[in-house]
mmCIF file of C-alpha atoms and ligand atoms in Angstrom:
data_model
loop_
_atom_site.group_PDB
_atom_site.id
_atom_site.type_symbol
_atom_site.label_atom_id
_atom_site.label_comp_id
_atom_site.label_asym_id
_atom_site.label_seq_id
_atom_site.Cartn_x
_atom_site.Cartn_y
_atom_site.Cartn_z
ATOM 1 C CA MET A 1 71.431 -26.985 44.248
ATOM 2 C CA TYR A 2 73.527 -29.366 42.743
ATOM 3 C CA GLU A 3 70.093 -32.035 44.283
ATOM 4 C CA PHE A 4 67.736 -29.380 41.920
ATOM 5 C CA ILE A 5 69.768 -29.500 39.264
ATOM 6 C CA VAL A 6 69.800 -33.427 38.749
ATOM 7 C CA ASN A 7 66.293 -33.492 40.047
ATOM 8 C CA MET A 8 65.348 -31.100 36.942
ATOM 9 C CA PRO A 9 63.720 -33.128 34.937
ATOM 10 C CA LYS A 10 65.496 -32.764 31.659
ATOM 11 C CA ALA A 11 65.739 -32.071 28.013
ATOM 12 C CA GLU A 12 68.954 -32.600 26.131
ATOM 13 C CA LEU A 13 68.740 -31.839 22.400
ATOM 14 C CA HIS A 14 72.935 -31.555 21.259
ATOM 15 C CA LEU A 15 74.650 -35.026 21.787
ATOM 16 C CA HIS A 16 76.570 -37.110 19.666
ATOM 17 C CA LEU A 17 75.645 -41.150 20.263
ATOM 18 C CA GLU A 18 79.571 -41.514 18.579
ATOM 19 C CA GLY A 19 80.456 -39.132 21.278
ATOM 20 C CA SER A 20 79.537 -41.086 23.855
ATOM 21 C CA ILE A 21 80.939 -44.165 24.082
ATOM 22 C CA ASN A 22 82.841 -44.619 27.391
ATOM 23 C CA SER A 23 86.290 -45.901 27.589
ATOM 24 C CA THR A 24 85.505 -49.318 28.867
ATOM 25 C CA THR A 25 83.039 -49.509 26.230
ATOM 26 C CA LEU A 26 85.711 -48.551 23.509
ATOM 27 C CA ILE A 27 87.748 -51.301 24.795
ATOM 28 C CA LYS A 28 85.657 -53.854 24.906
ATOM 29 C CA LEU A 29 84.147 -53.299 21.068
ATOM 30 C CA ALA A 30 87.624 -52.610 20.110
ATOM 31 C CA LYS A 31 88.385 -55.950 21.053
ATOM 32 C CA ARG A 32 85.382 -57.741 20.080
ATOM 33 C CA ASN A 33 85.714 -56.626 16.214
ATOM 34 C CA ASN A 34 89.181 -57.133 16.080
ATOM 35 C CA SER A 35 89.343 -53.345 14.743
ATOM 36 C CA GLU A 36 92.598 -51.164 13.636
ATOM 37 C CA PHE A 37 91.166 -48.816 16.784
ATOM 38 C CA PRO A 38 94.847 -47.552 17.536
ATOM 39 C CA TYR A 39 94.541 -48.487 21.926
ATOM 40 C CA GLN A 40 94.568 -51.477 24.354
ATOM 41 C CA THR A 41 93.790 -49.661 27.303
ATOM 42 C CA THR A 42 91.409 -47.243 28.955
ATOM 43 C CA GLU A 43 94.639 -45.685 29.920
ATOM 44 C CA GLU A 44 95.584 -45.990 26.439
ATOM 45 C CA ILE A 45 92.094 -44.339 25.673
ATOM 46 C CA GLU A 46 92.650 -40.928 28.126
ATOM 47 C CA ASN A 47 96.238 -40.376 27.364
ATOM 48 C CA ALA A 48 95.173 -39.944 24.026
ATOM 49 C CA LEU A 49 92.195 -37.377 24.630
ATOM 50 C CA ALA A 50 94.154 -35.791 27.373
ATOM 51 C CA ASN A 51 96.704 -34.763 25.157
ATOM 52 C CA ARG A 52 94.711 -33.909 22.099
ATOM 53 C CA PRO A 53 95.885 -30.790 19.765
ATOM 54 C CA PRO A 54 93.314 -27.893 21.157
ATOM 55 C CA GLY A 55 90.633 -26.543 19.358
ATOM 56 C CA LEU A 56 88.035 -28.080 16.817
ATOM 57 C CA GLN A 57 89.989 -30.450 14.486
ATOM 58 C CA GLY A 58 91.919 -31.526 17.387
ATOM 59 C CA PHE A 59 89.155 -32.993 18.745
ATOM 60 C CA LEU A 60 87.814 -34.279 14.982
ATOM 61 C CA ASP A 61 90.716 -36.618 14.767
ATOM 62 C CA HIS A 62 90.579 -38.373 17.965
ATOM 63 C CA HIS A 63 86.974 -38.158 17.693
ATOM 64 C CA TYR A 64 86.652 -40.130 14.750
ATOM 65 C CA GLU A 65 89.899 -42.825 16.091
ATOM 66 C CA ARG A 66 87.479 -43.902 18.283
ATOM 67 C CA VAL A 67 84.734 -44.416 16.119
ATOM 68 C CA LEU A 68 86.813 -47.130 14.351
ATOM 69 C CA VAL A 69 85.065 -49.217 17.093
ATOM 70 C CA LEU A 70 81.763 -49.102 15.669
ATOM 71 C CA GLN A 71 80.791 -52.145 13.343
ATOM 72 C CA LYS A 72 77.885 -54.269 13.777
ATOM 73 C CA GLN A 73 74.762 -53.570 14.224
ATOM 74 C CA LEU A 74 75.517 -55.148 17.505
ATOM 75 C CA ASP A 75 77.354 -52.434 18.391
ATOM 76 C CA PHE A 76 75.085 -49.302 17.651
ATOM 77 C CA PHE A 77 72.610 -51.278 19.860
ATOM 78 C CA GLU A 78 74.759 -51.866 23.155
ATOM 79 C CA THR A 79 76.523 -47.681 22.801
ATOM 80 C CA THR A 80 72.190 -46.454 21.910
ATOM 81 C CA TYR A 81 71.158 -48.178 25.001
ATOM 82 C CA GLU A 82 74.028 -47.754 27.271
ATOM 83 C CA LEU A 83 73.502 -43.954 26.192
ATOM 84 C CA VAL A 84 69.358 -44.402 27.067
ATOM 85 C CA LYS A 85 71.310 -45.914 30.346
ATOM 86 C CA THR A 86 73.060 -42.782 31.080
ATOM 87 C CA CYS A 87 70.822 -40.396 30.173
ATOM 88 C CA LYS A 88 67.801 -41.948 32.546
ATOM 89 C CA VAL A 89 71.191 -41.397 35.689
ATOM 90 C CA ASN A 90 71.275 -37.965 34.434
ATOM 91 C CA ASN A 91 67.036 -37.953 34.211
ATOM 92 C CA ILE A 92 66.615 -36.985 31.137
ATOM 93 C CA LYS A 93 62.889 -37.605 29.661
ATOM 94 C CA TYR A 94 63.717 -36.493 26.259
ATOM 95 C CA LEU A 95 66.862 -36.570 23.873
ATOM 96 C CA GLU A 96 66.958 -35.099 20.610
ATOM 97 C CA LEU A 97 70.302 -37.946 19.051
ATOM 98 C CA PHE A 98 72.667 -37.019 16.612
ATOM 99 C CA PHE A 99 74.628 -39.713 14.303
ATOM 100 C CA ASP A 100 76.618 -39.646 11.702
ATOM 101 C CA PRO A 101 75.646 -42.128 8.756
ATOM 102 C CA GLN A 102 78.116 -40.871 5.948
ATOM 103 C CA PHE A 103 81.398 -42.013 8.428
ATOM 104 C CA HIS A 104 80.386 -45.157 8.858
ATOM 105 C CA THR A 105 78.482 -46.437 5.145
ATOM 106 C CA ALA A 106 82.131 -44.834 3.862
ATOM 107 C CA ARG A 107 83.201 -48.255 5.646
ATOM 108 C CA GLY A 108 81.757 -50.318 4.425
ATOM 109 C CA ILE A 109 78.360 -50.350 7.692
ATOM 110 C CA SER A 110 75.491 -50.436 5.671
ATOM 111 C CA PHE A 111 72.854 -47.202 6.393
ATOM 112 C CA ASP A 112 70.410 -50.193 7.534
ATOM 113 C CA ASP A 113 72.855 -51.562 9.768
ATOM 114 C CA ILE A 114 72.633 -48.000 11.776
ATOM 115 C CA ILE A 115 69.396 -47.735 11.717
ATOM 116 C CA MET A 116 68.223 -50.579 12.859
ATOM 117 C CA GLY A 117 70.743 -51.106 15.982
ATOM 118 C CA ILE A 118 70.060 -47.158 16.407
ATOM 119 C CA ASP A 119 66.412 -47.609 16.878
ATOM 120 C CA GLU A 120 66.288 -50.833 18.594
ATOM 121 C CA GLY A 121 68.919 -49.938 21.078
ATOM 122 C CA ARG A 122 66.936 -46.461 21.715
ATOM 123 C CA LYS A 123 63.040 -48.159 22.107
ATOM 124 C CA LYS A 124 64.381 -51.017 24.764
ATOM 125 C CA GLY A 125 65.687 -48.001 26.527
ATOM 126 C CA PHE A 126 62.201 -46.369 26.264
ATOM 127 C CA LEU A 127 60.714 -49.599 27.422
ATOM 128 C CA ASP A 128 63.677 -49.996 30.171
ATOM 129 C CA PHE A 129 64.069 -46.602 31.000
ATOM 130 C CA GLY A 130 61.496 -44.151 29.842
ATOM 131 C CA VAL A 131 63.547 -42.154 28.319
ATOM 132 C CA GLU A 132 61.918 -40.308 25.387
ATOM 133 C CA VAL A 133 64.491 -39.990 22.140
ATOM 134 C CA ASN A 134 64.403 -38.869 18.404
ATOM 135 C CA LEU A 135 67.482 -39.268 16.123
ATOM 136 C CA ILE A 136 69.038 -36.534 13.557
ATOM 137 C CA MET A 137 71.581 -37.604 10.594
ATOM 138 C CA CYS A 138 74.208 -35.041 9.962
ATOM 139 C CA ILE A 139 75.705 -34.295 7.001
ATOM 140 C CA ASN A 140 79.683 -34.525 7.389
ATOM 141 C CA ARG A 141 80.270 -31.676 6.013
ATOM 142 C CA GLU A 142 83.541 -32.460 4.380
ATOM 143 C CA ARG A 143 82.374 -35.281 2.512
ATOM 144 C CA THR A 144 80.445 -34.614 -1.022
ATOM 145 C CA ILE A 145 77.743 -33.158 -1.836
ATOM 146 C CA SER A 146 76.261 -36.121 -3.644
ATOM 147 C CA SER A 147 77.477 -38.093 -1.090
ATOM 148 C CA GLY A 148 74.744 -36.028 0.934
ATOM 149 C CA PHE A 149 72.469 -36.889 -1.181
ATOM 150 C CA GLU A 150 72.732 -40.816 -0.980
ATOM 151 C CA MET A 151 72.272 -40.422 2.750
ATOM 152 C CA LEU A 152 69.243 -39.505 1.946
ATOM 153 C CA GLU A 153 68.046 -42.030 -0.703
ATOM 154 C CA GLN A 154 68.879 -44.250 2.299
ATOM 155 C CA ALA A 155 67.710 -42.560 4.912
ATOM 156 C CA LYS A 156 64.490 -43.400 2.690
ATOM 157 C CA PRO A 157 62.884 -46.501 4.082
ATOM 158 C CA HIS A 158 63.677 -45.385 7.578
ATOM 159 C CA LYS A 159 61.782 -42.025 7.265
ATOM 160 C CA ASP A 160 59.664 -42.781 9.938
ATOM 161 C CA LYS A 161 62.646 -43.362 12.196
ATOM 162 C CA ILE A 162 64.683 -39.797 12.002
ATOM 163 C CA ILE A 163 63.073 -36.896 12.222
ATOM 164 C CA GLY A 164 65.424 -33.711 11.089
ATOM 165 C CA LEU A 165 68.574 -33.328 9.293
ATOM 166 C CA GLY A 166 71.778 -31.778 10.877
ATOM 167 C CA LEU A 167 75.422 -30.721 9.805
ATOM 168 C CA ASP A 168 78.403 -31.731 11.338
ATOM 169 C CA SER A 169 82.766 -32.294 11.617
ATOM 170 C CA TYR A 170 85.252 -30.169 10.255
ATOM 171 C CA GLU A 171 83.538 -26.704 9.389
ATOM 172 C CA GLU A 172 86.321 -25.253 7.919
ATOM 173 C CA ASN A 173 86.268 -23.871 4.267
ATOM 174 C CA ASN A 174 82.782 -26.257 4.292
ATOM 175 C CA PRO A 175 80.695 -23.551 4.611
ATOM 176 C CA PRO A 176 76.570 -23.932 4.943
ATOM 177 C CA HIS A 177 75.913 -23.452 1.530
ATOM 178 C CA LYS A 178 77.696 -26.356 0.101
ATOM 179 C CA TYR A 179 74.236 -28.160 0.908
ATOM 180 C CA THR A 180 72.272 -26.281 -0.088
ATOM 181 C CA ASP A 181 70.557 -28.515 -2.387
ATOM 182 C CA VAL A 182 70.549 -31.886 0.274
ATOM 183 C CA TYR A 183 68.877 -28.777 2.695
ATOM 184 C CA ALA A 184 65.966 -28.459 0.087
ATOM 185 C CA GLN A 185 65.589 -31.643 -1.036
ATOM 186 C CA ALA A 186 65.274 -32.365 2.917
ATOM 187 C CA LYS A 187 62.988 -29.895 3.349
ATOM 188 C CA LYS A 188 60.949 -31.015 0.509
ATOM 189 C CA GLU A 189 60.992 -35.014 2.397
ATOM 190 C CA GLY A 190 59.330 -33.834 5.769
ATOM 191 C CA TYR A 191 62.910 -33.617 7.987
ATOM 192 C CA ARG A 192 63.663 -30.707 10.504
ATOM 193 C CA LEU A 193 66.749 -28.852 9.643
ATOM 194 C CA THR A 194 69.015 -27.896 12.383
ATOM 195 C CA ALA A 195 72.886 -26.904 11.408
ATOM 196 C CA HIS A 196 76.667 -27.237 13.809
ATOM 197 C CA CYS A 197 78.001 -23.760 13.333
ATOM 198 C CA ASP A 198 80.897 -24.234 15.872
ATOM 199 C CA VAL A 199 82.829 -21.704 18.183
ATOM 200 C CA ASP A 200 85.152 -19.119 16.421
ATOM 201 C CA MET A 201 85.916 -20.779 12.675
ATOM 202 C CA LYS A 202 86.627 -18.248 10.883
ATOM 203 C CA ASN A 203 83.069 -16.947 8.959
ATOM 204 C CA SER A 204 80.909 -17.960 12.056
ATOM 205 C CA THR A 205 78.391 -15.023 11.660
ATOM 206 C CA ARG A 206 78.661 -15.522 8.033
ATOM 207 C CA ASN A 207 77.926 -19.235 8.346
ATOM 208 C CA ILE A 208 75.601 -18.868 10.873
ATOM 209 C CA TRP A 209 73.676 -16.638 8.465
ATOM 210 C CA GLU A 210 73.638 -18.802 5.527
ATOM 211 C CA CYS A 211 72.422 -21.359 7.795
ATOM 212 C CA LEU A 212 69.135 -19.098 8.179
ATOM 213 C CA GLU A 213 68.961 -17.889 5.150
ATOM 214 C CA ILE A 214 69.725 -20.452 2.164
ATOM 215 C CA LEU A 215 69.683 -23.934 4.445
ATOM 216 C CA ASP A 216 66.456 -22.556 7.352
ATOM 217 C CA VAL A 217 66.814 -23.908 9.850
ATOM 218 C CA GLU A 218 64.897 -24.051 12.588
ATOM 219 C CA ARG A 219 67.747 -24.437 15.117
ATOM 220 C CA ILE A 220 71.567 -23.247 15.235
ATOM 221 C CA ASP A 221 73.785 -25.893 17.568
ATOM 222 C CA HIS A 222 76.323 -23.733 19.232
ATOM 223 C CA GLY A 223 76.158 -20.435 17.583
ATOM 224 C CA ILE A 224 78.099 -18.828 19.950
ATOM 225 C CA ASN A 225 79.463 -16.312 17.659
ATOM 226 C CA SER A 226 75.762 -15.235 16.767
ATOM 227 C CA ILE A 227 76.633 -11.830 19.804
ATOM 228 C CA GLU A 228 78.968 -10.594 17.485
ATOM 229 C CA ASP A 229 76.044 -9.529 15.360
ATOM 230 C CA PRO A 230 73.422 -7.321 16.343
ATOM 231 C CA LYS A 231 71.257 -7.081 13.023
ATOM 232 C CA LEU A 232 72.376 -11.808 13.370
ATOM 233 C CA VAL A 233 70.764 -11.158 17.033
ATOM 234 C CA GLN A 234 68.329 -9.303 16.131
ATOM 235 C CA GLU A 235 67.007 -11.851 12.920
ATOM 236 C CA LEU A 236 67.983 -15.007 15.308
ATOM 237 C CA VAL A 237 65.441 -13.620 18.336
ATOM 238 C CA ARG A 238 62.530 -12.997 15.603
ATOM 239 C CA ARG A 239 62.578 -16.073 14.053
ATOM 240 C CA LYS A 240 62.310 -17.256 17.457
ATOM 241 C CA ILE A 241 65.472 -19.831 16.590
ATOM 242 C CA CYS A 242 66.747 -22.105 19.370
ATOM 243 C CA LEU A 243 70.782 -22.179 19.452
ATOM 244 C CA THR A 244 72.181 -25.259 21.405
ATOM 245 C CA THR A 245 75.375 -24.083 23.602
ATOM 246 C CA CYS A 246 77.996 -26.676 24.792
ATOM 247 C CA PRO A 247 79.732 -25.242 27.303
ATOM 248 C CA ILE A 248 82.252 -28.088 27.235
ATOM 249 C CA LYS A 249 85.564 -28.554 29.654
ATOM 250 C CA ARG A 250 88.775 -30.095 29.062
ATOM 251 C CA PRO A 251 90.740 -30.503 31.903
ATOM 252 C CA CYS A 252 93.125 -27.095 31.129
ATOM 253 C CA ASP A 253 90.383 -25.457 31.520
ATOM 254 C CA PRO A 254 89.166 -23.376 34.991
ATOM 255 C CA GLN A 255 85.372 -23.505 33.725
ATOM 256 C CA PRO A 256 83.469 -24.351 31.046
ATOM 257 C CA GLN A 257 84.230 -23.042 27.822
ATOM 258 C CA ASP A 258 82.532 -19.734 26.845
ATOM 259 C CA ILE A 259 79.852 -18.777 29.899
ATOM 260 C CA ASP A 260 80.485 -15.564 29.497
ATOM 261 C CA ARG A 261 79.408 -15.557 25.846
ATOM 262 C CA ILE A 262 76.244 -17.737 26.673
ATOM 263 C CA ARG A 263 75.040 -15.314 29.984
ATOM 264 C CA GLU A 264 75.369 -12.566 27.528
ATOM 265 C CA MET A 265 73.415 -14.688 24.660
ATOM 266 C CA VAL A 266 70.614 -15.103 27.183
ATOM 267 C CA ASN A 267 70.829 -10.628 27.973
ATOM 268 C CA LEU A 268 70.472 -10.693 24.593
ATOM 269 C CA GLY A 269 66.415 -12.111 24.945
ATOM 270 C CA LEU A 270 68.286 -15.468 22.314
ATOM 271 C CA CYS A 271 66.759 -18.996 23.286
ATOM 272 C CA VAL A 272 69.753 -20.502 24.850
ATOM 273 C CA THR A 273 69.982 -24.583 26.246
ATOM 274 C CA LEU A 274 73.340 -26.294 27.150
ATOM 275 C CA ASN A 275 74.334 -29.477 26.201
ATOM 276 C CA THR A 276 77.011 -31.622 26.430
ATOM 277 C CA ASP A 277 78.195 -32.524 22.413
ATOM 278 C CA ASP A 278 80.104 -35.593 23.225
ATOM 279 C CA PRO A 279 80.218 -35.853 27.058
ATOM 280 C CA PRO A 280 82.838 -38.833 27.201
ATOM 281 C CA GLU A 281 85.607 -36.713 25.902
ATOM 282 C CA PHE A 282 85.050 -34.054 27.727
ATOM 283 C CA GLU A 283 85.630 -32.942 31.739
ATOM 284 C CA THR A 284 82.240 -32.528 31.835
ATOM 285 C CA GLY A 285 80.387 -35.445 30.990
ATOM 286 C CA TYR A 286 76.622 -36.332 31.762
ATOM 287 C CA LEU A 287 74.224 -33.000 31.430
ATOM 288 C CA SER A 288 73.753 -32.758 35.361
ATOM 289 C CA ASN A 289 77.651 -32.221 35.863
ATOM 290 C CA LEU A 290 77.067 -29.742 32.626
ATOM 291 C CA LEU A 291 74.674 -27.953 34.345
ATOM 292 C CA TYR A 292 76.011 -28.008 37.953
ATOM 293 C CA LEU A 293 79.345 -26.271 36.375
ATOM 294 C CA VAL A 294 78.030 -23.973 34.694
ATOM 295 C CA GLN A 295 75.646 -22.701 37.009
ATOM 296 C CA GLN A 296 78.524 -22.907 40.009
ATOM 297 C CA ALA A 297 80.966 -20.892 37.810
ATOM 298 C CA SER A 298 77.876 -18.466 36.527
ATOM 299 C CA HIS A 299 76.143 -18.168 39.625
ATOM 300 C CA TYR A 300 72.917 -18.961 37.328
ATOM 301 C CA SER A 301 69.949 -18.793 40.472
ATOM 302 C CA LYS A 302 67.291 -22.071 40.176
ATOM 303 C CA ASN A 303 64.740 -19.613 37.774
ATOM 304 C CA ASP A 304 67.538 -19.710 35.551
ATOM 305 C CA MET A 305 68.187 -23.125 35.336
ATOM 306 C CA VAL A 306 64.681 -24.091 34.828
ATOM 307 C CA GLN A 307 64.502 -21.603 32.151
ATOM 308 C CA PHE A 308 67.457 -23.348 30.348
ATOM 309 C CA MET A 309 65.478 -26.665 30.639
ATOM 310 C CA ARG A 310 62.217 -24.755 29.593
ATOM 311 C CA ASN A 311 64.183 -23.474 26.290
ATOM 312 C CA ALA A 312 65.553 -26.990 25.409
ATOM 313 C CA PHE A 313 61.784 -28.164 26.238
ATOM 314 C CA ASP A 314 59.757 -25.482 24.311
ATOM 315 C CA GLY A 315 62.981 -26.138 21.358
ATOM 316 C CA SER A 316 62.831 -29.932 20.683
ATOM 317 C CA TRP A 317 60.925 -31.021 17.836
ATOM 318 C CA LEU A 318 58.502 -32.631 20.119
ATOM 319 C CA GLN A 319 54.272 -33.025 19.290
ATOM 320 C CA MET A 320 52.628 -29.697 20.622
ATOM 321 C CA ASP A 321 50.984 -31.644 23.414
ATOM 322 C CA ALA A 322 54.517 -34.120 24.654
ATOM 323 C CA LYS A 323 56.243 -31.139 24.849
ATOM 324 C CA ASN A 324 53.470 -29.510 26.940
ATOM 325 C CA LYS A 325 53.226 -32.214 28.940
ATOM 326 C CA TYR A 326 57.160 -31.999 30.192
ATOM 327 C CA ILE A 327 57.257 -28.296 30.307
ATOM 328 C CA GLU A 328 54.431 -28.774 32.745
ATOM 329 C CA ALA A 329 56.071 -31.259 34.621
ATOM 330 C CA LEU A 330 59.104 -29.130 34.761
ATOM 331 C CA LEU A 331 56.926 -26.085 35.996
ATOM 332 C CA GLU A 332 55.566 -28.593 38.645
ATOM 333 C CA TYR A 333 58.996 -29.604 40.187
ATOM 334 C CA ALA A 334 59.794 -25.778 40.124
ATOM 335 C CA GLU A 335 57.209 -25.164 41.908
ATOM 336 C CA SER A 336 57.421 -27.804 44.930
ATOM 337 C CA HIS A 337 61.107 -26.483 44.828
ATOM 338 C CA GLY A 338 59.489 -22.578 46.102
ATOM 339 C CA VAL A 339 60.982 -21.821 42.293
ATOM 340 C CA ASN A 340 58.085 -19.541 40.424
HETATM 341 N N1 LIG B 401 81.137 -34.458 15.788
HETATM 342 C C1 LIG B 401 81.254 -34.290 17.064
HETATM 343 N N2 LIG B 401 81.237 -33.366 17.316
HETATM 344 C C2 LIG B 401 80.765 -32.498 16.722
HETATM 345 C C3 LIG B 401 80.809 -31.239 17.216
HETATM 346 N N3 LIG B 401 81.157 -30.191 17.920
HETATM 347 N N4 LIG B 401 81.208 -30.480 15.581
HETATM 348 C C4 LIG B 401 81.431 -30.936 14.808
HETATM 349 N N5 LIG B 401 80.842 -32.161 14.172
HETATM 350 C C5 LIG B 401 80.836 -32.941 15.121
HETATM 351 ZN ZN1 LIG B 402 78.137 -31.021 17.931
#
């Protein structure tokens, strides 16, 4: 099973560039940039990771400390290239990659430096490793609406490099409807739309409804609490909305989180994908490992694992011909391993 999963052609739709930097690279960048990064050694980083408080707030507070090491265009280039290389190792053929421009521009880094570094990294990554990457810029939802509009303005000269708009960061007290006008403008400009509805937030199901009815998103990131509302499930199925779940695991978790609720989502007919979110920040790590842990814990068949991956290609924002090409390769792989 492990080999079957490792060698299966894959797509991932929920991975943050800023959450993809391993501790060795963090130390290297911190030294190079003389940054205000608070850790001196990889051990100190791993220690902080293991001891962060649980929940989204605890995760994000530590996450943003790490991200401080990204300062120059070269840093964005190198980290993107490194991530694409790791995708190759995991046999990921296609990645939709989130990045958080506002966190960087608020520290004085220009939008141009950020996007040029990331774009060069993914282009070189494609040439060297054959992994295709599309970019999704996220609004940090705790920031002001005008800062969201400013990001859209800064992105205008780079529209050809960015496929979509997302919404991430501190969800509590920052409901999706706060960004109604920014999403409407982004849609007008031709961006594809998605938004995080993280697990077990105060108003999780209401937030998912708002994403559908007000923001008009095509995907929901996480969205696990949808199973609490049968009408919502019905609507998500009707609209063929893809939910990018992230069954991550902390050292104290015996199994990846939420695997029972993910099984229920599948049983309810929702289009579910499995993703790593911020790989080195969780014990689950990169996609092959996460898929194997989920498969072992939930006893999914090879057929089920192929279906998860088919959902990822289906739910992606690839052009139809590219989508079909990848799905064909996936089904050929499945068939050659006796899975129909
Ligand atoms: N930024 C990085 N990962 C995130 C997540 N899972 N939720 C919100 N913001 C994030
Ligand atoms: Zn995320």
